[in-house]
XYZ file of C-alpha atoms in Angstrom:
538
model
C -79.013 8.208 16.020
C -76.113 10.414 14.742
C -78.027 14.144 13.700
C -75.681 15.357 11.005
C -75.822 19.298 11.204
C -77.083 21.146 7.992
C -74.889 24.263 8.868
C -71.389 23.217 9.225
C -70.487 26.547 11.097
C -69.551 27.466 14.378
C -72.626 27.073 16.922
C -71.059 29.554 18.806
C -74.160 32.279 18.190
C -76.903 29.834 18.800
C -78.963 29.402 22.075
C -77.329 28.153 25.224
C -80.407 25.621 25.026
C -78.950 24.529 21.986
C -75.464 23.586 23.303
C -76.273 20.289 24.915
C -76.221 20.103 29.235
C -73.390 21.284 30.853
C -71.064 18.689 32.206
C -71.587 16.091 30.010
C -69.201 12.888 30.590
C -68.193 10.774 27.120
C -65.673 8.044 27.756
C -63.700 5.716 25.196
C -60.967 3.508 25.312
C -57.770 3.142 23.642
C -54.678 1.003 23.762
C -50.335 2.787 24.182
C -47.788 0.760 22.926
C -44.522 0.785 25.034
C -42.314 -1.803 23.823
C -44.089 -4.488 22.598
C -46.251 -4.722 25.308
C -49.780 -2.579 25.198
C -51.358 -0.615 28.125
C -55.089 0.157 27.959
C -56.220 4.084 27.808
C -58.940 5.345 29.078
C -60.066 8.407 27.271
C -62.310 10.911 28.933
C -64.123 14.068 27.364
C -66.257 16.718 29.357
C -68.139 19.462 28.001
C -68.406 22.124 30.150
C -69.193 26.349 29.535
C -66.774 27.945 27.950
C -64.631 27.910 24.965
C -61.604 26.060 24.929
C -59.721 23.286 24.291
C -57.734 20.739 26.994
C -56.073 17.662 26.311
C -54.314 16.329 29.692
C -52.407 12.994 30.550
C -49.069 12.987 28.892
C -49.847 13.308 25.067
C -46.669 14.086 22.437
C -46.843 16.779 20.058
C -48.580 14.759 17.920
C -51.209 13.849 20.157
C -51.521 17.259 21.006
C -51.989 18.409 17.258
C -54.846 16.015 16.723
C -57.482 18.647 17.660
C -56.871 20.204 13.712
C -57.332 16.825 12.133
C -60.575 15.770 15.005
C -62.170 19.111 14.071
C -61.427 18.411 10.213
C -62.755 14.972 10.330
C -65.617 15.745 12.328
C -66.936 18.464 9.810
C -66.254 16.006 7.017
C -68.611 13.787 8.730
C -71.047 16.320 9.382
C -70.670 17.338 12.970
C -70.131 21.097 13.940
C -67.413 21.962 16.554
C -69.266 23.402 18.627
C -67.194 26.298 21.337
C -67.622 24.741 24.386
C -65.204 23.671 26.529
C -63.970 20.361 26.354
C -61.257 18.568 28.788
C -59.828 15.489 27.703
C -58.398 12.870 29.885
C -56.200 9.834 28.945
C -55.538 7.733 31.643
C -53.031 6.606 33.222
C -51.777 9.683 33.221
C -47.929 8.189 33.904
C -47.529 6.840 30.533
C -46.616 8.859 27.605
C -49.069 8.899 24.360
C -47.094 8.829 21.280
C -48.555 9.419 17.637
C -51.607 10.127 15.727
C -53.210 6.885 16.797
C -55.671 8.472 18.970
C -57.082 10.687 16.511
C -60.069 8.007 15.842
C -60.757 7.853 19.879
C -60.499 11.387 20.379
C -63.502 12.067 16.951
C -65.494 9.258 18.284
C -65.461 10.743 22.306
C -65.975 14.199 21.331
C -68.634 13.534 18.432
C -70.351 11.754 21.748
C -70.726 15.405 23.447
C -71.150 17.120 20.250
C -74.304 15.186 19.077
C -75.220 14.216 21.505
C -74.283 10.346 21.081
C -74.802 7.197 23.214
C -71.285 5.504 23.473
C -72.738 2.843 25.870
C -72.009 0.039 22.936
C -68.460 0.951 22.916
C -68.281 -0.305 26.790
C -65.748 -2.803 25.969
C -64.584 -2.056 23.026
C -60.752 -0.624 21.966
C -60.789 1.909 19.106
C -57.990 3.208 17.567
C -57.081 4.675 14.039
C -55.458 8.169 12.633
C -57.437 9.973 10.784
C -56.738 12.426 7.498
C -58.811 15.780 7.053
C -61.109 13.957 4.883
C -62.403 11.536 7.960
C -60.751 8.813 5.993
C -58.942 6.081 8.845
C -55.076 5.510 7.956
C -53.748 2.423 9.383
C -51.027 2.802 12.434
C -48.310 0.672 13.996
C -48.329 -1.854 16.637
C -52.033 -2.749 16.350
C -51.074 -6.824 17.230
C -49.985 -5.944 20.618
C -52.869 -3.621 21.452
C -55.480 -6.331 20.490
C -53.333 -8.959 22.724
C -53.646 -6.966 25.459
C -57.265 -5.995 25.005
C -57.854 -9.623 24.893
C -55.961 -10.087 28.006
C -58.221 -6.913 29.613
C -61.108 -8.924 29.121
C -62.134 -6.144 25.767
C -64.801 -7.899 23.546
C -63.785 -6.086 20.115
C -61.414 -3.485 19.029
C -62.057 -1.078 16.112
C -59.732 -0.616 13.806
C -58.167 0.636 10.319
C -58.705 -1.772 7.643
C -55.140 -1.897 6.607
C -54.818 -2.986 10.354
C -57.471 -5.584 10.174
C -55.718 -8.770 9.350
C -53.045 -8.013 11.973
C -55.104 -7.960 14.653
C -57.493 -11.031 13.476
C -54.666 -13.317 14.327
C -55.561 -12.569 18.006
C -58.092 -15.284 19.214
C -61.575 -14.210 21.312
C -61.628 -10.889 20.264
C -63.934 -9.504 17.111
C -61.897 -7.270 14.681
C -63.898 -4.754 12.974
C -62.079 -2.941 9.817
C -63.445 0.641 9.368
C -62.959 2.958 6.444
C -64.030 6.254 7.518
C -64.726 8.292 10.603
C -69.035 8.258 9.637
C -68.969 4.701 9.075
C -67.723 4.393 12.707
C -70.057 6.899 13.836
C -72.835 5.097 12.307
C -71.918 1.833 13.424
C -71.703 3.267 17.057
C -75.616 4.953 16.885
C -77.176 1.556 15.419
C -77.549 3.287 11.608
C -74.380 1.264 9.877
C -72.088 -1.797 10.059
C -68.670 -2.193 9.837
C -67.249 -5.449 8.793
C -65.560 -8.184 10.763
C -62.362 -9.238 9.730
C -61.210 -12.796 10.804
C -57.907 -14.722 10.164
C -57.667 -17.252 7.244
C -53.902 -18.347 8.310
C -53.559 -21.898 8.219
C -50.322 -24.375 8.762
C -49.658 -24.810 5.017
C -49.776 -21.566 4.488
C -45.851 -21.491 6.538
C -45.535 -24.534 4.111
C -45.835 -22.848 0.735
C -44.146 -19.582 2.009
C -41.473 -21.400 2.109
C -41.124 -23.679 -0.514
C -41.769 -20.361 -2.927
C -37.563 -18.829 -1.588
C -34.436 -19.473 -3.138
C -33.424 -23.093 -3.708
C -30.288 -24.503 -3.203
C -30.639 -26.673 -6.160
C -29.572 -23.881 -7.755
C -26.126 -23.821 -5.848
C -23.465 -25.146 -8.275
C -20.342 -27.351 -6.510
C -19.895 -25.927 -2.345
C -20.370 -29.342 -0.752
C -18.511 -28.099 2.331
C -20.385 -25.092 2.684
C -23.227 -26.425 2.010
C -22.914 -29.186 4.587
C -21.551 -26.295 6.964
C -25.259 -24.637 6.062
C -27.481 -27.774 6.686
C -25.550 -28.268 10.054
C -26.146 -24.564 11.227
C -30.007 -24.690 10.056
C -30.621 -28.059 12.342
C -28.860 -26.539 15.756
C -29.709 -23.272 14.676
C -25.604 -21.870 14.999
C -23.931 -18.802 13.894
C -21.970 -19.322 10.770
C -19.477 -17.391 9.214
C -18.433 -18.144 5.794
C -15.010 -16.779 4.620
C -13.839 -16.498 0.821
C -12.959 -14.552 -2.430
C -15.400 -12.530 -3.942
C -17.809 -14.310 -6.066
C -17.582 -17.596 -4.767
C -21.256 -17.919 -4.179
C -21.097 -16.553 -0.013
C -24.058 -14.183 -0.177
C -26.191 -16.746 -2.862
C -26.019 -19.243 0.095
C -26.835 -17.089 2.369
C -30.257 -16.153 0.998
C -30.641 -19.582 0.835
C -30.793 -20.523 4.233
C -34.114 -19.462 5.300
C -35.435 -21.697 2.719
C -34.120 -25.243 4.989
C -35.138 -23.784 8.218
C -38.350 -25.157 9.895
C -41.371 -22.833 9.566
C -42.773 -21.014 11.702
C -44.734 -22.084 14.575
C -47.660 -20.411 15.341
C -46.446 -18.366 18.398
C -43.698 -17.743 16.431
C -45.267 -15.896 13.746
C -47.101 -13.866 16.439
C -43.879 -12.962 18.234
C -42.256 -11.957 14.901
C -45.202 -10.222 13.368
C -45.622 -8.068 16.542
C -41.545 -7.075 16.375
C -42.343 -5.472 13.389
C -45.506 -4.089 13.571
C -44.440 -2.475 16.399
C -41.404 -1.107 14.244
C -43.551 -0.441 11.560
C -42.013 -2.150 8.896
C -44.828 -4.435 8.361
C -46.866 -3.566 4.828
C -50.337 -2.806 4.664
C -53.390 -5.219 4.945
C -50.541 -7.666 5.799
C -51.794 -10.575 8.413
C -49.295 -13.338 10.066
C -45.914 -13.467 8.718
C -45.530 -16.866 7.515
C -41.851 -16.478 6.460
C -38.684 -16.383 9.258
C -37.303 -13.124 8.755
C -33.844 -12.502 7.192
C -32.563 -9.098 7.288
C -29.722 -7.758 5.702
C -28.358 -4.579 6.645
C -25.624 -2.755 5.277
C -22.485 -1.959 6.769
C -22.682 1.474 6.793
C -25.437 0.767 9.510
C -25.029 2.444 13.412
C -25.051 0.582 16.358
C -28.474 2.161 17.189
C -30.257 1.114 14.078
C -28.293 -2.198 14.681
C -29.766 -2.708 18.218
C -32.600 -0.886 18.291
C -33.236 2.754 20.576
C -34.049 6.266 19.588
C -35.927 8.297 22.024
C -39.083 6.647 22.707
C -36.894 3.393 21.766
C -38.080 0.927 18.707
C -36.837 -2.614 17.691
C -33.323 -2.865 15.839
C -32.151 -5.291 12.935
C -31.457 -7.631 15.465
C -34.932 -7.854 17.215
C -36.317 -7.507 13.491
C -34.298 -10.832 12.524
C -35.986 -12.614 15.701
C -37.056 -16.161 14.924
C -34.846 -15.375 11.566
C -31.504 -15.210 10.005
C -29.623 -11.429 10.274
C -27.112 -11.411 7.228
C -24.036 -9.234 7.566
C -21.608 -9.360 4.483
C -18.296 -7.949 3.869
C -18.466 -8.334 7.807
C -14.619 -6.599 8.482
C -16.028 -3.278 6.708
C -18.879 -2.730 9.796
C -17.644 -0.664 12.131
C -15.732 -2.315 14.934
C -18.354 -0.793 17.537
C -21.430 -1.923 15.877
C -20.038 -5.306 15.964
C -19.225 -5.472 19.196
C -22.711 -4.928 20.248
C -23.885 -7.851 19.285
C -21.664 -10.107 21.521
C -24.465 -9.782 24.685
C -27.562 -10.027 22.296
C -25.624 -13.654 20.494
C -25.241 -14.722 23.795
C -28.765 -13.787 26.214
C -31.065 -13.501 23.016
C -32.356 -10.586 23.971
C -31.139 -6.719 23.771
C -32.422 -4.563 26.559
C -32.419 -0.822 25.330
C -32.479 1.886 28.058
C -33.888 5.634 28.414
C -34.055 8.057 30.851
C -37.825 7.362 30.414
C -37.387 3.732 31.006
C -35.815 0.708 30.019
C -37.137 -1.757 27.294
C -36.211 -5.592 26.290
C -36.885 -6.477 22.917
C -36.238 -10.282 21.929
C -33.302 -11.093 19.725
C -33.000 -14.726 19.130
C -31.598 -14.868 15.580
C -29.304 -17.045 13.676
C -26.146 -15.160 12.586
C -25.194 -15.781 9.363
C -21.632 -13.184 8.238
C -19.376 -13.407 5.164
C -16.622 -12.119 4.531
C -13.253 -11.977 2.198
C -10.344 -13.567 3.591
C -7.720 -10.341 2.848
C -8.155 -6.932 1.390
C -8.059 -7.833 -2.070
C -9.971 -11.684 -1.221
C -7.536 -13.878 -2.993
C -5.862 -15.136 0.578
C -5.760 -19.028 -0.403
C -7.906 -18.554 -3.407
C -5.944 -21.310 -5.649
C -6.755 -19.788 -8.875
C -5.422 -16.429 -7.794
C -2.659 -14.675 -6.271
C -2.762 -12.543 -3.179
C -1.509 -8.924 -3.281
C -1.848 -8.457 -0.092
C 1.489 -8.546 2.904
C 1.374 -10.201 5.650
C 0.269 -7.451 8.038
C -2.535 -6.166 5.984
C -3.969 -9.389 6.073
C -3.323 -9.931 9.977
C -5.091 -6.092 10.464
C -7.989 -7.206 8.085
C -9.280 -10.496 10.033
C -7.777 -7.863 13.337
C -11.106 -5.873 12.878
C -13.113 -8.753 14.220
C -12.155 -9.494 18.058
C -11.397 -12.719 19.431
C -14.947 -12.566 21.860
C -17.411 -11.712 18.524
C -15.514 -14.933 16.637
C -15.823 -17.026 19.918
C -19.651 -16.453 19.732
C -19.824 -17.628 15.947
C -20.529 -21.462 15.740
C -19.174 -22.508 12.483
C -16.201 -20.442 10.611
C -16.030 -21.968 7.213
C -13.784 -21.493 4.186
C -15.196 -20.983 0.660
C -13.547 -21.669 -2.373
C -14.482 -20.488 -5.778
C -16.392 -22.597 -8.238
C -14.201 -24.825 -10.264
C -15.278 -24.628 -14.034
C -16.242 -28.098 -14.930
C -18.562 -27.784 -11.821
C -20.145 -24.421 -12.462
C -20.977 -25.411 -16.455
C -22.595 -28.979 -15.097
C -26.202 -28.544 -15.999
C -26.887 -31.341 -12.868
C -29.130 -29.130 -10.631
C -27.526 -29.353 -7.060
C -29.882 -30.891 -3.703
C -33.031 -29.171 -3.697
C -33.655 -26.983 0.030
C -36.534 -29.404 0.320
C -34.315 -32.359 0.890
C -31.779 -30.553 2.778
C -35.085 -29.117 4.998
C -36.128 -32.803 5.667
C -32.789 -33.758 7.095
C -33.084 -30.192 8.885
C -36.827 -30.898 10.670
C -35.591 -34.807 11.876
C -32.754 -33.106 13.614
C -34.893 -30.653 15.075
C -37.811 -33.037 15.950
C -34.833 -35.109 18.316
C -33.809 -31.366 20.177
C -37.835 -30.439 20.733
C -38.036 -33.935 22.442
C -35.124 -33.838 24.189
C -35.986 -30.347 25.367
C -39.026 -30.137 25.621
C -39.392 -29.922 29.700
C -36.772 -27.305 29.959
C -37.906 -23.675 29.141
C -36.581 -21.319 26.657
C -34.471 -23.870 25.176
C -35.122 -25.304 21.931
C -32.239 -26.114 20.090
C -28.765 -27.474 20.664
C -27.181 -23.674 19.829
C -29.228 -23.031 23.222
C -27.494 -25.077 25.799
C -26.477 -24.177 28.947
C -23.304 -25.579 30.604
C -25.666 -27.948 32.481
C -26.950 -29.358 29.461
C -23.797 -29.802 27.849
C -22.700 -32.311 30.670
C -25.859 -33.992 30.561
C -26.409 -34.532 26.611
C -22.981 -34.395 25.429
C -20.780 -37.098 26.532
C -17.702 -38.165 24.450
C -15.533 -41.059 24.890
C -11.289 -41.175 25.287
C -10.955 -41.136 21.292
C -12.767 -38.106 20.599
C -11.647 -36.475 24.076
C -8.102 -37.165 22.971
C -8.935 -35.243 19.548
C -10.621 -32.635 20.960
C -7.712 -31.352 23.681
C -5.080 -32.019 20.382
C -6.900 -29.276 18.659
C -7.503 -27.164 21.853
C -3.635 -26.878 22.520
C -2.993 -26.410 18.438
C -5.526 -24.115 17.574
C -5.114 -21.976 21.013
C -8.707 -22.476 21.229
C -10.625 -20.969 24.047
C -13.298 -22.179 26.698
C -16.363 -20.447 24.615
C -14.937 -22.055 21.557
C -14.583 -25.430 23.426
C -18.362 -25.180 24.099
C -18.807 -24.241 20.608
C -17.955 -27.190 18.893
C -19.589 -29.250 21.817
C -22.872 -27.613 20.783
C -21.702 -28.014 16.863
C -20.510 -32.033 17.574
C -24.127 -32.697 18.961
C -25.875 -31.273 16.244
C -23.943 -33.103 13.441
C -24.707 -36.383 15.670
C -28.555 -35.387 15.338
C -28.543 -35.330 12.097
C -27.203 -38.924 11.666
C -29.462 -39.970 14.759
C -26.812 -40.795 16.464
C -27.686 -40.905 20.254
C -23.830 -40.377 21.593
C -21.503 -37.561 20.067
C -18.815 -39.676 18.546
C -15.296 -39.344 17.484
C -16.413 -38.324 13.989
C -18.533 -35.383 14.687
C -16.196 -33.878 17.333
C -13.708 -34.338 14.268
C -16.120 -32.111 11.923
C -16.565 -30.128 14.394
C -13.275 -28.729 14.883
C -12.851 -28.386 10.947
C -15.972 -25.639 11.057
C -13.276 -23.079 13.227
C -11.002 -21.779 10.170
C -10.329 -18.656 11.578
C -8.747 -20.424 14.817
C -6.185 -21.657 12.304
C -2.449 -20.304 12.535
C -2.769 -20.089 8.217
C -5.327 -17.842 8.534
C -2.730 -15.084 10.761
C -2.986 -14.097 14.141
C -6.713 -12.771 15.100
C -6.237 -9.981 17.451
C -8.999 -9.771 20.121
């Protein structure tokens, strides 16, 4: 049982006797985040004669400056720091120790020497937590990949903020206990309190009505094209760029998109929830996300927030839109460099950051979805309006996107403003849960037809071996396709492109054979491969 001192001063005038035996050995463990994998801690504490203070094994500053907010806790909670000597240990000793995530571990090891208190039920048991002055428990980042690995360690329960609590109750065989302060852990450790056990409520309709509460596309007024464009880029999951005058409904669409994608799987919601817990961006007491992700960031953004780095590197826009759409509008005004970083991470799906203190791969399979005006004033064959723009400007404009970054983009289609008679009809347009239906058959044909081949899921995943084995075309739409090769100037990635694109449309009609129809389409989603659109300078 805990003994809470009466005298909250320093011990440091009382009898030796007093102190507690020299020596003693506490021992706790923890959980480092590097990545989004987690590596299991082992926290030490001796006691020894003495007075000072010694934390060893590759702590940060912050780390390091836990010993005020320990001390502060612990006297909250009733425990005297006594002046001994106490070494601290976190092991391995080769991996850094970032943050004020060990402050809970460090309180709970040292209030083990201090009271003395048994820590034998904390055997297998991860604890982790910051801690304010008060000895209240503030909730950290990257908690779902700690409890994965502790899991995967063979740890029986992990101890944890409550803020934190739902996050790591999606994990399955391991028991989650949400704590509030640093005495009810203490109590709960010596057998005189509980904590209480969190477990996940998440269930598969729960992806369902996440999704059917976004942004409809019933509320979309005319767009057929573009909205065909859209339902064809949600089933083979393909980069789309959609190119038109300002106001003509590019960005509304776009928000729209998530709402005809599949849900989530499962594994998919872990794999998405730990990119951003990890990145911290996930809110409090939050537990699976049950919506794909769609992040739009501005263009004022840097390659590095873009990517994902820093020092001790974290997950970028990119890795944050995994499993999701990434939105970039007005898509000429990014800088040319931050675009051009994305041309490895739209092609591997993954974006592999590195350090001098290592090298880290965070996953990056997202949907691209860009819009953009067509010149620098956005009336370039608006027919309502007249351009203003000469014939150079608009070459430089559609110039600040290379030749390689357009290759990579599925579907380049043109949109057109609203005509009036269409944008006063009160005749809501098809709802996203139609469109979705169409979406899920046309998955439902790639998981089959993948489904022994790892890593790919969709048609936007092929590999060149696929292509020859799943997409064969007869003379008629062969004969079309190398027409519009040697027009357009089109180049091998783009051939592939609307390949991939020709299959996908065929899915959706259930057609087992790409015919000449869909290669057709096809070729009409690559606007910007079009002589009226001005030479695109790689």
């Amino acid at each position: 049982m805990i003994e809470l001192s009466d005298d909250l001063s320093y011990p440091g005038d009382q009898e030796e006797t007093e102190r507690g035996p020299s020596h003693a050995l506490a021992k706790i463990y923890g959980q480092a985040v590097n990545g989004l994998s987690a590596t299991t801690i082992t926290i030490e504490a001796q006691c020894q004669d003495g007075v000072r203070y010694t934390l060893v094994g590759l702590p940060d500053t912050a780390v390091k400056e836990s010993r005020e907010r320990v001390e502060a806790a612990l006297l909250e909670s009733g425990i005297a720091w006594k002046r001994r000597r106490y070494i601290i240990n976190m092991s391995p000793a080769d991996i850094r120790k970032e943050g004020a995530a060990y402050d809970l571990p460090l309180a709970v090891v040292l209030a083990g020497l201090m009271c003395p208190l048994d820590l034998s039920p904390l055997e297998r048991v991860v604890v982790m937590g910051e801690l304010s002055l008060d000895g209240q428990i503030q909730p950290i980042h990257g908690i779902l990949p700690m409890a994965i690995n502790a899991v995967r360690e063979g740890f029986r329960a992990i101890i944890v903020p409550r803020a934190n609590a739902r996050e790591a109750a999606v994990v399955d065989g391991l028991t989650v206990y949400a704590a509030d302060t640093l005495t009810q852990v203490l109590a709960f450790v010596s057998g005189t309190g509980t904590l209480d056990v969190v477990t996940d409520h998440t269930s598969e309709s729960d992806f369902i009505t996440s999704i059917d509460s976004m942004l409809d596309f019933a509320d979309v007024k005319g767009q057929e094209e573009v909205r065909r464009a859209m339902e064809v880029a949600a089933a083979g999951n393909h980069n789309i760029l959609m190119v038109g005058a300002p106001g003509s409904g590019k960005s509304m669409m776009a928000k729209r998109l998530p709402a005809i994608l599949p849900p989530l799987t499962k594994e998919e919601a872990i794999e998405t929830t730990m990119i951003h817990s990890v990145a911290g961006v996930l809110p409090p007491d939050s537990g699976l996300m049950t919506q794909r992700p769609f992040r739009s960031p501005h263009h004022t953004t840097s390659g590095v927030a873009l990517v994902g780095g820093g020092t001790y590197p974290k997950p970028g826009e990119i890795s944050l839109a995994h499993n999701g759409v990434l939105f970039l509008d007005e898509l000429p005004e990014f800088s040319r460099h931050v675009l051009e970083v994305l041309r490895q991470p739209l092609e591997d799906r993954i974006v592999t950051v590195s350090r001098a203190r290592g090298t880290i791969t965070f996953p990056a399979s997202f949907m691209l979805v860009a819009s953009m005006n067509p010149c620098p004033c956005g009336n370039y064959n608006n027919p309502a309006k007249d351009c203003t723009c000469l014939p150079g400007q608009i070459s430089a404009y559609l110039g600040r996107l290379s030749g390689p970054l357009l290759d990579r983009i599925d579907i380049q289609v043109e949109i057109v403003p609203v005509p009036f008679e269409a944008l006063s009809s009160r005749e809501p347009g098809e709802s996203s849960a139609a469109i979705r239906e169409r979406v899920l058959r046309a998955r439902a044909i790639q998981s089959a037809r993948y489904r022994d081949i790892p890593g790919i899921y969709t048609n936007a995943q092929m590999t060149p071996a696929l292509m020859k084995e799943y997409i064969h075309i007869d003379s008629a739409g062969r004969k079309l396709l190398r027409r519009a090769m040697d027009h357009y100037g089109l180049s091998a990635r783009a051939y592939d492109r609307i390949l991939k694109v020709s299959r996908t449309i065929a899915d959706l009609e259930g057609s087992p054979e790409v015919l000449t129809h869909h290669i057709g389409e096809a070729v009409n989603y690559r606007k910007l491969d079009r002589s009226s659109w001005g030479e695109v300078k790689s």
